[in-house]
Every structure is written in C-alpha cells, then in structure tokens.
PDB file of C-alpha atoms in Angstrom:
ATOM      1  CA  THR F   1     -10.937-114.978  24.935  1.00 42.00           C
ATOM      2  CA  ASP F   2     -11.264-112.302  22.243  1.00 44.00           C
ATOM      3  CA  LEU F   3     -11.208-108.999  24.064  1.00 39.00           C
ATOM      4  CA  SER F   4     -12.040-107.003  20.919  1.00 40.00           C
ATOM      5  CA  ALA F   5     -15.539-108.508  20.732  1.00 41.00           C
ATOM      6  CA  ASP F   6     -17.812-106.472  18.561  1.00 37.00           C
ATOM      7  CA  LEU F   7     -20.161-104.275  20.496  1.00 37.00           C
ATOM      8  CA  GLY F   8     -21.666-102.786  17.446  1.00 37.00           C
ATOM      9  CA  ASP F   9     -21.324 -99.183  16.414  1.00 35.00           C
ATOM     10  CA  GLU F  10     -23.283 -97.569  19.167  1.00 33.00           C
ATOM     11  CA  LEU F  11     -21.701 -94.402  20.518  1.00 31.00           C
ATOM     12  CA  PRO F  12     -20.480 -94.048  24.066  1.00 33.00           C
ATOM     13  CA  THR F  13     -22.751 -92.062  26.356  1.00 34.00           C
ATOM     14  CA  ASN F  14     -20.040 -89.809  27.800  1.00 36.00           C
ATOM     15  CA  SER F  15     -16.928 -88.312  26.277  1.00 36.00           C
ATOM     16  CA  SER F  16     -15.053 -85.481  27.896  1.00 39.00           C
ATOM     17  CA  ASP F  17     -12.859 -85.062  24.787  1.00 42.00           C
ATOM     18  CA  THR F  18     -15.712 -84.492  22.391  1.00 41.00           C
ATOM     19  CA  ASN F  19     -17.163 -81.266  21.074  1.00 39.00           C
ATOM     20  CA  ALA F  20     -20.887 -81.529  21.654  1.00 36.00           C
ATOM     21  CA  ALA F  21     -21.696 -79.292  18.701  1.00 35.00           C
ATOM     22  CA  THR F  22     -19.770 -81.231  16.097  1.00 36.00           C
ATOM     23  CA  GLY F  23     -19.458 -84.701  17.622  1.00 40.00           C
ATOM     24  CA  LYS F  24     -15.740 -84.596  16.748  1.00 44.00           C
ATOM     25  CA  SER F  25     -13.079 -85.352  19.286  1.00 46.00           C
ATOM     26  CA  SER F  26     -10.481 -82.716  20.112  1.00 49.00           C
ATOM     27  CA  SER F  27      -7.657 -84.964  19.004  1.00 47.00           C
ATOM     28  CA  THR F  28      -8.639 -85.609  15.418  1.00 52.00           C
ATOM     29  CA  SER F  29      -5.842 -83.400  14.058  1.00 70.00           C
ATOM     30  CA  ALA F  30      -3.164 -85.204  16.088  1.00 87.00           C
ATOM     31  CA  THR F  31      -0.981 -87.884  14.512  1.00 94.00           C
ATOM     32  CA  PRO F  32      -1.764 -91.638  14.923  1.00 94.00           C
ATOM     33  CA  ALA F  33       1.369 -92.046  17.058  1.00 95.00           C
ATOM     34  CA  SER F  34       0.412 -89.201  19.389  1.00 95.00           C
ATOM     35  CA  ARG F  35      -3.129 -90.530  19.726  1.00 95.00           C
ATOM     36  CA  ASP F  36      -1.688 -93.938  20.632  1.00 96.00           C
ATOM     37  CA  VAL F  37       0.535 -92.329  23.287  1.00 96.00           C
ATOM     38  CA  LYS F  38      -2.585 -90.657  24.725  1.00 97.00           C
ATOM     39  CA  ARG F  39      -4.460 -93.968  24.677  1.00 97.00           C
ATOM     40  CA  LYS F  40      -1.707 -95.677  26.676  1.00 97.00           C
ATOM     41  CA  ALA F  41      -1.508 -92.795  29.157  1.00 97.00           C
ATOM     42  CA  ASP F  42      -5.314 -92.840  29.576  1.00 97.00           C
ATOM     43  CA  LEU F  43      -5.245 -96.536  30.372  1.00 98.00           C
ATOM     44  CA  VAL F  44      -2.545 -95.940  33.017  1.00 97.00           C
ATOM     45  CA  THR F  45      -4.862 -93.361  34.605  1.00 97.00           C
ATOM     46  CA  VAL F  46      -7.755 -95.837  34.671  1.00 98.00           C
ATOM     47  CA  GLN F  47      -5.442 -98.587  35.853  1.00 97.00           C
ATOM     48  CA  THR F  48      -4.404 -96.484  38.822  1.00 96.00           C
ATOM     49  CA  ALA F  49      -8.041 -95.837  39.746  1.00 97.00           C
ATOM     50  CA  LEU F  50      -8.806 -99.554  39.402  1.00 97.00           C
ATOM     51  CA  GLU F  51      -5.929-100.533  41.628  1.00 95.00           C
ATOM     52  CA  LEU F  52      -7.171 -98.091  44.291  1.00 96.00           C
ATOM     53  CA  TYR F  53     -10.652 -99.576  43.986  1.00 96.00           C
ATOM     54  CA  ARG F  54      -9.330-103.112  44.303  1.00 96.00           C
ATOM     55  CA  THR F  55      -7.202-102.194  47.347  1.00 94.00           C
ATOM     56  CA  GLU F  56     -10.249-100.765  49.119  1.00 96.00           C
ATOM     57  CA  ASN F  57     -12.844-103.335  47.933  1.00 95.00           C
ATOM     58  CA  GLY F  58     -10.804-106.550  47.582  1.00 94.00           C
ATOM     59  CA  SER F  59     -11.675-107.095  43.884  1.00 95.00           C
ATOM     60  CA  TYR F  60     -12.138-105.323  40.597  1.00 96.00           C
ATOM     61  CA  PRO F  61     -15.620-104.272  39.382  1.00 96.00           C
ATOM     62  CA  SER F  62     -17.278-107.217  37.633  1.00 94.00           C
ATOM     63  CA  ALA F  63     -17.660-107.232  33.868  1.00 96.00           C
ATOM     64  CA  PRO F  64     -17.932-110.766  32.423  1.00 95.00           C
ATOM     65  CA  THR F  65     -17.914-109.423  28.870  1.00 95.00           C
ATOM     66  CA  ILE F  66     -15.822-106.558  27.518  1.00 95.00           C
ATOM     67  CA  ILE F  67     -17.496-103.197  28.072  1.00 95.00           C
ATOM     68  CA  ARG F  68     -16.847 -99.620  26.943  1.00 94.00           C
ATOM     69  CA  ILE F  69     -15.504 -97.768  29.991  1.00 95.00           C
ATOM     70  CA  VAL F  70     -17.022 -94.398  29.102  1.00 93.00           C
ATOM     71  CA  ASP F  71     -20.545 -95.804  29.272  1.00 93.00           C
ATOM     72  CA  VAL F  72     -21.949 -94.042  32.359  1.00 94.00           C
ATOM     73  CA  SER F  73     -24.099 -97.107  33.186  1.00 94.00           C
ATOM     74  CA  SER F  74     -21.208 -99.566  33.020  1.00 92.00           C
ATOM     75  CA  SER F  75     -19.960-101.380  36.154  1.00 92.00           C
ATOM     76  CA  ILE F  76     -16.485 -99.779  35.893  1.00 94.00           C
ATOM     77  CA  TYR F  77     -17.843 -96.227  35.434  1.00 96.00           C
ATOM     78  CA  THR F  78     -20.192 -96.434  38.357  1.00 95.00           C
ATOM     79  CA  ALA F  79     -17.565 -98.094  40.570  1.00 97.00           C
ATOM     80  CA  LEU F  80     -14.826 -95.543  39.870  1.00 98.00           C
ATOM     81  CA  VAL F  81     -16.509 -92.135  39.267  1.00 97.00           C
ATOM     82  CA  PRO F  82     -16.182 -89.860  41.241  1.00 97.00           C
ATOM     83  CA  LYS F  83     -14.521 -91.582  44.219  1.00 97.00           C
ATOM     84  CA  TYR F  84     -11.413 -93.016  42.444  1.00 97.00           C
ATOM     85  CA  ILE F  85     -11.289 -90.825  39.310  1.00 97.00           C
ATOM     86  CA  THR F  86     -13.141 -87.627  38.395  1.00 97.00           C
ATOM     87  CA  THR F  87     -14.046 -88.766  34.896  1.00 95.00           C
ATOM     88  CA  ILE F  88     -13.256 -91.737  32.700  1.00 96.00           C
ATOM     89  CA  PRO F  89     -11.102 -90.685  29.742  1.00 96.00           C
ATOM     90  CA  ALA F  90     -12.457 -91.342  26.260  1.00 94.00           C
ATOM     91  CA  ASP F  91     -10.388 -92.475  23.265  1.00 95.00           C
ATOM     92  CA  PRO F  92      -9.300 -89.567  21.074  1.00 92.00           C
ATOM     93  CA  TYR F  93     -11.412 -90.999  18.217  1.00 88.00           C
ATOM     94  CA  ALA F  94     -14.302 -92.235  20.375  1.00 68.00           C
ATOM     95  CA  LEU F  95     -17.187 -90.696  18.450  1.00 61.00           C
ATOM     96  CA  ASP F  96     -15.863 -90.286  14.939  1.00 70.00           C
ATOM     97  CA  ARG F  97     -13.985 -93.474  14.214  1.00 81.00           C
ATOM     98  CA  GLY F  98     -15.347 -96.159  16.505  1.00 82.00           C
ATOM     99  CA  TYR F  99     -12.329 -96.338  18.789  1.00 92.00           C
ATOM    100  CA  TRP F 100     -13.017 -96.970  22.488  1.00 94.00           C
ATOM    101  CA  TYR F 101     -11.416 -98.216  25.689  1.00 96.00           C
ATOM    102  CA  GLY F 102     -12.515-101.638  26.910  1.00 96.00           C
ATOM    103  CA  TYR F 103     -12.579-103.395  30.272  1.00 97.00           C
ATOM    104  CA  ARG F 104     -13.224-106.984  31.354  1.00 96.00           C
ATOM    105  CA  SER F 105     -13.121-108.778  34.667  1.00 95.00           C
ATOM    106  CA  ASP F 106     -14.748-112.197  34.814  1.00 92.00           C
ATOM    107  CA  THR F 107     -14.429-112.773  38.590  1.00 91.00           C
ATOM    108  CA  GLY F 108     -12.998-109.541  39.993  1.00 93.00           C
ATOM    109  CA  ALA F 109      -9.673-111.271  40.758  1.00 94.00           C
ATOM    110  CA  THR F 110      -8.041-110.147  37.509  1.00 94.00           C
ATOM    111  CA  ALA F 111      -8.980-107.621  34.900  1.00 95.00           C
ATOM    112  CA  TYR F 112      -7.918-106.190  31.573  1.00 95.00           C
ATOM    113  CA  LEU F 113      -8.082-102.759  30.000  1.00 97.00           C
ATOM    114  CA  THR F 114      -7.856-102.530  26.212  1.00 97.00           C
ATOM    115  CA  ALA F 115      -7.514 -99.933  23.494  1.00 97.00           C
ATOM    116  CA  GLN F 116      -7.325-100.220  19.733  1.00 95.00           C
ATOM    117  CA  LEU F 117      -4.132 -98.571  18.457  1.00 96.00           C
ATOM    118  CA  GLU F 118      -3.689 -96.974  15.051  1.00 94.00           C
ATOM    119  CA  GLU F 119      -0.021 -97.754  14.656  1.00 94.00           C
ATOM    120  CA  THR F 120       0.021-101.236  13.134  1.00 94.00           C
ATOM    121  CA  THR F 121       3.729-101.687  13.841  1.00 94.00           C
ATOM    122  CA  ASP F 122       3.511-101.227  17.634  1.00 93.00           C
ATOM    123  CA  PRO F 123       5.008-104.418  19.105  1.00 94.00           C
ATOM    124  CA  SER F 124       2.821-104.110  22.235  1.00 93.00           C
ATOM    125  CA  THR F 125      -0.364-104.958  20.339  1.00 95.00           C
ATOM    126  CA  THR F 126      -2.064-108.172  19.330  1.00 96.00           C
ATOM    127  CA  LEU F 127      -4.017-108.484  16.121  1.00 96.00           C
ATOM    128  CA  GLU F 128      -7.619-109.410  16.887  1.00 94.00           C
ATOM    129  CA  ASP F 129     -10.365-109.375  14.233  1.00 93.00           C
ATOM    130  CA  GLY F 130      -8.296-107.044  12.055  1.00 93.00           C
ATOM    131  CA  LYS F 131      -7.698-104.553  14.910  1.00 93.00           C
ATOM    132  CA  TYR F 132      -4.467-103.868  16.739  1.00 96.00           C
ATOM    133  CA  ILE F 133      -5.415-104.209  20.382  1.00 96.00           C
ATOM    134  CA  TYR F 134      -3.311-102.957  23.286  1.00 97.00           C
ATOM    135  CA  HIS F 135      -3.909-104.868  26.513  1.00 96.00           C
ATOM    136  CA  VAL F 136      -3.218-103.792  30.095  1.00 95.00           C
ATOM    137  CA  PRO F 137      -3.500-106.779  32.408  1.00 94.00           C
ATOM    138  CA  LEU F 138      -4.274-105.951  36.083  1.00 92.00           C
ATOM    139  CA  SER F 139      -3.295-107.801  39.258  1.00 77.00           C
ATOM    140  CA  GLY F 140      -1.381-110.782  37.904  1.00 53.00           C
ATOM    141  CA  ALA F 141      -3.417-111.208  34.774  1.00 55.00           C
ATOM    142  CA  PRO F 142      -1.271-112.885  32.131  1.00 53.00           C
ATOM    143  CA  SER F 143       0.391-110.527  29.685  1.00 49.00           C
ATOM    144  CA  THR F 144      -0.489-110.807  25.998  1.00 50.00           C
ATOM    145  CA  THR F 145       2.891-109.421  24.939  1.00 45.00           C
ATOM    146  CA  SER F 146       6.441-109.948  26.009  1.00 39.00           C
ATOM    147  CA  GLN F 147       7.621-106.358  25.860  1.00 40.00           C
ATOM    148  CA  SER F 148       6.986-104.061  28.820  1.00 39.00           C
ATOM    149  CA  THR F 149       7.498-100.470  29.768  1.00 38.00           C
ATOM    150  CA  SER F 150       7.813 -99.269  33.344  1.00 36.00           C
ATOM    151  CA  VAL F 151       5.613 -96.355  34.310  1.00 39.00           C
ATOM    152  CA  VAL F 152       6.010 -94.575  37.616  1.00 36.00           C
ATOM    153  CA  ASP F 153       2.973 -93.156  39.332  1.00 37.00           C
ATOM    154  CA  PRO F 154       3.271 -91.078  42.518  1.00 36.00           C
ATOM    155  CA  THR F 155       1.195 -93.681  44.417  1.00 36.00           C
ATOM    156  CA  MET F 156       2.526 -96.924  42.943  1.00 38.00           C
ATOM    157  CA  SER F 157       4.803 -98.506  40.344  1.00 37.00           C
ATOM    158  CA  VAL F 158       3.090-100.442  37.607  1.00 40.00           C
ATOM    159  CA  THR F 159       4.251-102.310  34.519  1.00 39.00           C
ATOM    160  CA  ILE F 160       2.420-102.012  31.266  1.00 42.00           C
ATOM    161  CA  PRO F 161       3.032-104.744  28.712  1.00 42.00           C
TER     162      PRO F 161
END
C-alpha cells in the first residue's frame, strides 16, 4: 500500500508552528537535517499518544486511507486531542512546502505514522512517488526498514524503524 498517496495541495486546518500573519512555519530557517530530527521527534510524541489511546480503547482510531494528522476533523485528531495529547504537532514545512504528517489504520489493530523527510540519504526512509517517506509502524505493524533506533519515553519504551 502506498502510504504517500496524494491528498492534493490543500492546507492543513491547524498548525501550531505556523505564523498566522505570514503563513510561514517557524522552522523555515532551520536546516533540512534539523527539520527531519523534529519530524521524527514529533512522530514519537504522536506515537506515545496513540499507544495510550490503544491501551484504553483496545484499538487505534480508524483511518482506512492515509490522512493528515493536523486536520482537526480527522479521526486521529478527534480521538487524541485533548485527552491524550494537547495538540497535534505540524510538520515544520506544513504550510509553505506541502510537507505533512500522515496516519493510517485500516482495522484499528495496526497503524502507521508517516512523514516526508528532506534528507534523501536517510537510510530509514523509503522512496515513494519521488518522496522520501519515514514510517513509524505501531503495535506490531511490519517495519518498512531494517534499521531501528531505540527511543526511551518516561511511560514506555518504543522502537522507531
């Protein structure tokens, strides 16, 4: 399944990292590598909230097609905010370059978070439709890469491929 499915160029409806006056994100002057580090950290934050949701509800929020997680009407946003996370983080380039965080869960048993990375040499990405996509599989979902990094969270230990 292609998780980088084209959702068009519509803008997300909520971005905490965006200047409302200019429409520019606060991270546009950062380097591609530092933005990619932020993307990965943001997905860990959302992953933690999703795992808390799954623990309490028995499954992940349903999203049979990939969705933008900052969309306030999306199943993931309405399921997580504000009980499991105060706000959903937005990609550093969300409004000005078409970058966004994605989520998909066909049945609620497994789920994926995705982000497009700028660094084309990052070994943790897969090339999909000309974009370098970073995947975070949740709850036993198969990994799309063989390399992993351990991340320790105060409430749990998770592995990010």
